[in-house]
Short mmCIF file of C-alpha atoms in Angstrom, two decimals:
data_model
loop_
_atom_site.label_atom_id
_atom_site.label_comp_id
_atom_site.label_asym_id
_atom_site.label_seq_id
_atom_site.Cartn_x
_atom_site.Cartn_y
_atom_site.Cartn_z
CA MET V 394 -0.01 0.00 0.00
CA ARG V 395 1.16 3.48 -0.84
CA ILE V 396 0.05 6.70 0.88
CA ILE V 397 -0.01 9.98 -1.04
CA ILE V 398 0.02 13.40 0.52
CA SER V 399 0.38 16.97 -0.67
CA PRO V 400 3.47 19.15 -0.18
CA ALA V 401 3.39 22.49 1.71
CA LYS V 402 4.09 26.02 0.51
CA LYS V 403 6.33 26.84 3.46
CA MET V 404 9.64 25.06 3.40
CA ASN V 405 12.87 25.15 5.41
CA HIS V 406 16.47 24.09 5.14
CA ASP V 407 17.73 21.50 7.65
CA CYS V 408 20.86 19.45 6.85
CA ASP V 409 21.47 18.36 10.44
CA THR V 410 18.49 16.51 11.92
CA LEU V 411 18.35 13.55 9.47
CA ALA V 412 20.58 12.40 6.66
CA VAL V 413 19.30 12.47 3.07
CA MET V 414 18.93 8.98 1.66
CA GLY V 415 18.51 9.69 -2.07
CA LYS V 416 17.28 12.16 -4.65
CA PRO V 417 13.92 12.55 -6.28
CA VAL V 418 13.29 10.13 -9.09
CA PHE V 419 12.22 12.79 -11.60
CA LEU V 420 15.18 15.12 -11.14
CA GLU V 421 15.75 15.44 -14.90
CA GLU V 422 12.24 16.84 -15.28
CA THR V 423 12.81 19.14 -12.36
CA GLU V 424 15.88 20.55 -14.12
CA LYS V 425 13.64 21.42 -17.08
CA ILE V 426 11.08 23.18 -14.82
CA LEU V 427 13.90 25.12 -13.07
CA ALA V 428 15.33 26.19 -16.45
CA TRP V 429 11.87 27.44 -17.46
CA LEU V 430 11.40 29.33 -14.22
CA ARG V 431 14.76 31.03 -14.60
CA LYS V 432 13.56 32.45 -17.99
CA GLN V 433 10.63 34.21 -16.43
CA SER V 434 10.74 37.79 -15.22
CA PRO V 435 10.13 38.57 -11.48
CA GLN V 436 6.77 40.01 -12.41
CA GLU V 437 5.77 36.83 -14.30
CA LEU V 438 6.93 34.64 -11.43
CA GLN V 439 4.90 36.64 -8.88
CA LYS V 440 1.80 36.21 -11.04
CA LEU V 441 2.57 32.53 -11.39
CA TRP V 442 2.93 32.10 -7.66
CA GLY V 443 0.04 34.40 -6.70
CA CYS V 444 1.91 35.81 -3.72
CA ASN V 445 2.95 39.12 -2.31
CA GLU V 446 6.19 40.99 -3.24
CA ALA V 447 8.18 39.81 -0.25
CA ILE V 448 7.49 36.11 -0.84
CA ALA V 449 8.07 36.57 -4.56
CA ALA V 450 11.45 38.26 -3.92
CA GLN V 451 12.47 35.36 -1.58
CA ASN V 452 11.58 32.81 -4.16
CA VAL V 453 13.18 34.66 -7.06
CA ARG V 454 16.47 34.54 -5.06
CA ARG V 455 15.91 30.84 -4.44
CA ILE V 456 15.62 30.19 -8.19
CA GLU V 457 18.75 32.18 -8.96
CA GLU V 458 20.82 30.36 -6.33
CA MET V 459 19.16 26.94 -6.56
CA ASP V 460 21.38 23.81 -6.63
CA LEU V 461 19.33 20.55 -6.95
CA HIS V 462 22.35 18.45 -5.85
CA LYS V 463 23.88 20.15 -2.79
CA ASN V 464 22.84 21.18 0.68
CA LEU V 465 19.59 19.26 0.54
CA THR V 466 17.03 18.57 3.24
CA PRO V 467 15.03 15.36 3.58
CA ALA V 468 11.66 16.13 2.04
CA ILE V 469 9.65 15.09 5.17
CA LEU V 470 11.58 17.76 7.21
CA SER V 471 11.67 20.42 4.58
CA TYR V 472 7.86 20.96 4.30
CA GLU V 473 6.50 22.93 7.20
CA GLY V 474 2.74 23.09 6.73
CA ILE V 475 0.08 22.13 9.20
CA GLN V 476 -0.06 18.53 8.04
CA TYR V 477 3.71 18.12 8.62
CA GLN V 478 3.56 19.82 11.97
CA TYR V 479 1.04 17.30 13.20
CA MET V 480 2.99 14.48 11.60
CA ALA V 481 5.99 15.61 13.56
CA PRO V 482 8.60 13.59 11.64
CA ALA V 483 11.58 15.08 13.44
CA VAL V 484 10.75 12.90 16.46
CA PHE V 485 9.93 9.70 14.55
CA GLU V 486 11.50 6.53 15.85
CA GLU V 487 13.66 4.66 13.37
CA LYS V 488 10.92 2.10 12.58
CA MET V 489 8.54 4.97 11.72
CA LEU V 490 11.05 6.55 9.34
CA THR V 491 11.52 3.17 7.69
CA TYR V 492 7.71 2.80 7.34
CA VAL V 493 7.20 6.19 5.65
CA GLN V 494 10.19 5.72 3.36
CA GLU V 495 8.57 2.59 2.08
CA HIS V 496 4.92 3.59 1.96
CA LEU V 497 4.65 7.38 1.90
CA ARG V 498 4.93 9.51 -1.24
CA ILE V 499 4.75 13.34 -1.43
CA LEU V 500 3.35 14.72 -4.71
CA SER V 501 4.95 17.91 -5.95
CA GLY V 502 4.57 20.34 -8.85
CA PHE V 503 8.30 20.88 -8.90
CA TYR V 504 9.65 17.39 -8.11
CA GLY V 505 6.77 15.21 -9.26
CA VAL V 506 7.09 12.56 -6.56
CA VAL V 507 9.47 12.49 -3.61
CA ARG V 508 10.09 9.83 -1.00
CA PRO V 509 10.27 11.18 2.56
CA MET V 510 14.08 10.95 2.77
CA ASP V 511 14.83 12.27 -0.71
CA GLY V 512 16.88 15.41 -0.63
CA VAL V 513 15.09 18.56 -1.78
CA THR V 514 15.68 22.28 -1.76
CA PRO V 515 13.10 24.97 -0.90
CA TYR V 516 10.95 26.00 -3.84
CA ARG V 517 7.51 27.47 -4.58
CA LEU V 518 5.42 25.89 -7.30
CA GLU V 519 1.95 24.54 -6.85
CA MET V 520 0.61 21.89 -9.14
CA GLN V 521 -2.17 24.18 -10.28
CA ALA V 522 0.21 26.94 -11.30
CA LYS V 523 -0.10 27.76 -14.96
CA ALA V 524 3.47 26.86 -15.98
CA LYS V 525 3.75 25.87 -19.61
CA ILE V 526 6.83 23.69 -19.63
CA GLU V 527 8.08 22.40 -22.99
CA GLY V 528 4.91 23.52 -24.78
CA THR V 529 2.47 21.79 -22.36
CA ALA V 530 -0.68 23.60 -21.20
CA ASN V 531 0.13 23.20 -17.50
CA LEU V 532 1.93 21.04 -14.98
CA TYR V 533 -0.74 18.41 -15.03
CA ALA V 534 -0.03 17.86 -18.70
CA PHE V 535 3.73 18.07 -18.17
CA TRP V 536 3.76 15.35 -15.62
CA GLY V 537 1.05 13.22 -17.36
CA ARG V 538 0.96 9.57 -16.22
CA LYS V 539 4.40 9.63 -14.59
CA LEU V 540 3.22 10.33 -11.08
CA TYR V 541 0.55 7.62 -11.20
CA GLU V 542 3.01 5.07 -12.46
CA GLU V 543 5.58 6.03 -9.85
CA VAL V 544 3.30 5.90 -6.80
CA MET V 545 1.38 2.76 -7.70
CA GLY V 546 2.92 -0.19 -5.80
CA GLU V 547 2.79 -3.88 -6.52
CA ASP V 548 -0.47 -4.43 -4.58
CA ARG V 549 -2.01 -1.60 -6.56
CA THR V 550 -3.49 0.11 -3.48
CA ILE V 551 -3.28 3.80 -2.75
CA LEU V 552 -4.54 5.58 0.40
CA ASN V 553 -5.21 9.20 -0.58
CA LEU V 554 -4.46 11.85 2.02
CA ALA V 555 -3.70 14.47 -0.54
CA SER V 556 -5.80 17.50 -1.54
CA ARG V 557 -7.80 17.46 -4.76
CA GLU V 558 -5.16 19.66 -6.44
CA TYR V 559 -2.62 16.84 -6.08
CA SER V 560 -4.69 13.66 -5.92
CA GLN V 561 -6.14 14.20 -9.39
CA CYS V 562 -2.64 13.73 -10.81
CA VAL V 563 -2.99 10.08 -9.89
CA GLU V 564 -6.73 9.56 -9.74
CA LYS V 565 -7.43 10.30 -13.41
CA PHE V 566 -5.12 7.45 -14.51
CA LEU V 567 -6.51 4.75 -12.33
CA GLN V 568 -7.17 1.38 -13.78
CA PRO V 569 -10.05 -1.06 -12.96
CA GLU V 570 -7.64 -3.28 -10.99
CA ASP V 571 -6.48 -0.37 -8.82
CA THR V 572 -7.76 0.39 -5.32
CA PHE V 573 -7.85 4.10 -4.48
CA ILE V 574 -9.28 5.11 -1.07
CA THR V 575 -9.71 8.75 -0.09
CA CYS V 576 -9.84 9.71 3.58
CA LEU V 577 -12.36 12.47 4.36
CA PHE V 578 -12.06 14.26 7.72
CA GLY V 579 -15.11 16.28 8.50
CA GLU V 580 -17.87 17.41 10.89
CA LEU V 581 -21.56 16.72 10.73
CA SER V 582 -23.67 19.84 9.99
CA ASN V 583 -27.37 19.40 9.43
CA GLY V 584 -26.77 15.82 8.51
CA LYS V 585 -24.08 16.60 5.97
CA VAL V 586 -20.26 16.06 6.16
CA VAL V 587 -18.41 19.38 6.07
CA GLN V 588 -14.63 19.28 5.69
CA LYS V 589 -12.66 22.29 7.00
CA GLY V 590 -9.24 22.87 5.58
CA THR V 591 -7.20 23.44 8.68
CA TYR V 592 -8.73 20.56 10.62
CA ALA V 593 -8.40 18.23 7.63
CA LYS V 594 -4.71 19.04 7.31
CA MET V 595 -4.18 18.40 11.00
CA ALA V 596 -5.90 15.03 10.71
CA ARG V 597 -3.95 14.00 7.64
CA GLY V 598 -0.74 14.58 9.42
CA GLU V 599 -1.92 12.78 12.46
CA MET V 600 -3.11 9.87 10.34
CA VAL V 601 0.32 9.42 8.78
CA ARG V 602 1.89 9.40 12.22
CA PHE V 603 -0.74 6.88 13.42
CA MET V 604 0.01 4.63 10.49
CA ALA V 605 3.73 4.89 10.97
CA GLU V 606 3.42 4.02 14.68
CA LYS V 607 1.17 1.04 14.02
CA GLY V 608 3.04 -0.15 10.89
CA ILE V 609 -0.26 -0.32 8.99
CA THR V 610 -0.25 -2.07 5.64
CA ILE V 611 -3.94 -2.80 5.05
CA PRO V 612 -6.43 0.06 4.52
CA ASP V 613 -9.04 -1.42 6.84
CA GLN V 614 -6.63 -1.08 9.74
CA ILE V 615 -6.86 2.75 9.62
CA LYS V 616 -10.51 2.52 10.72
CA GLU V 617 -9.17 2.31 14.26
CA PHE V 618 -7.92 5.95 13.99
CA ASN V 619 -9.33 7.91 16.86
CA ARG V 620 -7.13 10.96 17.34
CA LEU V 621 -8.03 14.66 17.41
CA ASP V 622 -11.58 13.60 18.34
CA TYR V 623 -12.14 11.83 15.09
CA TYR V 624 -13.62 8.39 14.69
CA PHE V 625 -14.46 6.23 11.65
CA HIS V 626 -18.11 6.57 10.49
CA GLU V 627 -19.14 3.23 8.95
CA GLU V 628 -22.49 4.44 7.57
CA LEU V 629 -21.02 7.42 5.73
CA SER V 630 -18.08 5.48 4.38
CA GLY V 631 -17.80 3.35 1.27
CA GLU V 632 -15.24 1.19 -0.58
CA GLN V 633 -13.54 4.28 -2.09
CA GLU V 634 -14.00 6.78 0.71
CA PHE V 635 -13.35 6.43 4.39
CA VAL V 636 -15.11 9.12 6.41
CA PHE V 637 -13.83 10.24 9.83
CA ILE V 638 -16.07 12.51 11.89
CA ARG V 639 -15.15 14.67 14.80
CA SER V 640 -17.07 13.14 17.72
CA LYS V 641 -17.82 16.45 19.46
CA GLN V 642 -19.50 17.73 16.34
CA THR V 643 -21.44 14.49 15.99
CA ALA V 644 -22.92 14.91 19.44
CA GLU V 645 -24.10 18.35 18.49
CA GLY V 646 -25.51 17.14 15.14
#
């Protein structure tokens, strides 16, 4: 079973906590993206990133100075978003790091797919950014089937903890023999499941940590997840979607 998650916009540089164990598999494609980014003006890049001037200036400098082969940070430590904060990989036990290295894959507009211990450098490029690399319409077209083929393991089972922006890179190429299960973390409101972004990110990170602690290899085993006041809701779930509801909200509903 493979687990897919989204990256985070905010990234850091940390060469000391854990050692890099490899490089991203699609580094050649990343070199092409970097070359394209370097041809864009600062104004074009700011528009591409959809950010303020300060963030744009920081990332323009990153592009100018970027080296994809030196001073790298393990991907799982480089991303700093809410999901990663709740995952807390810096304090993983060795067996947990071994687990995520085997089962977890991070989808990325810049790197394509990275394993947790692959060395990366801070960048800014969302999958939905309108980057037309080598004549393609966007990054979805640039990456094509590659991400699906890379993350699909021998048992052809994927647990999706990624946002829609990233999961569709894999989902649209699924074959009949594939199993693709999406986890939904929500609250009950007037009988409907409502998923709130921040809480969902927290739960996704906590779910990865839970799976790493338990060494989970079968999707049904995650139904025991009961952290952050979530519990598995059998009636709302199906074969392709596991629904977890915050218990406090359930009582109110």
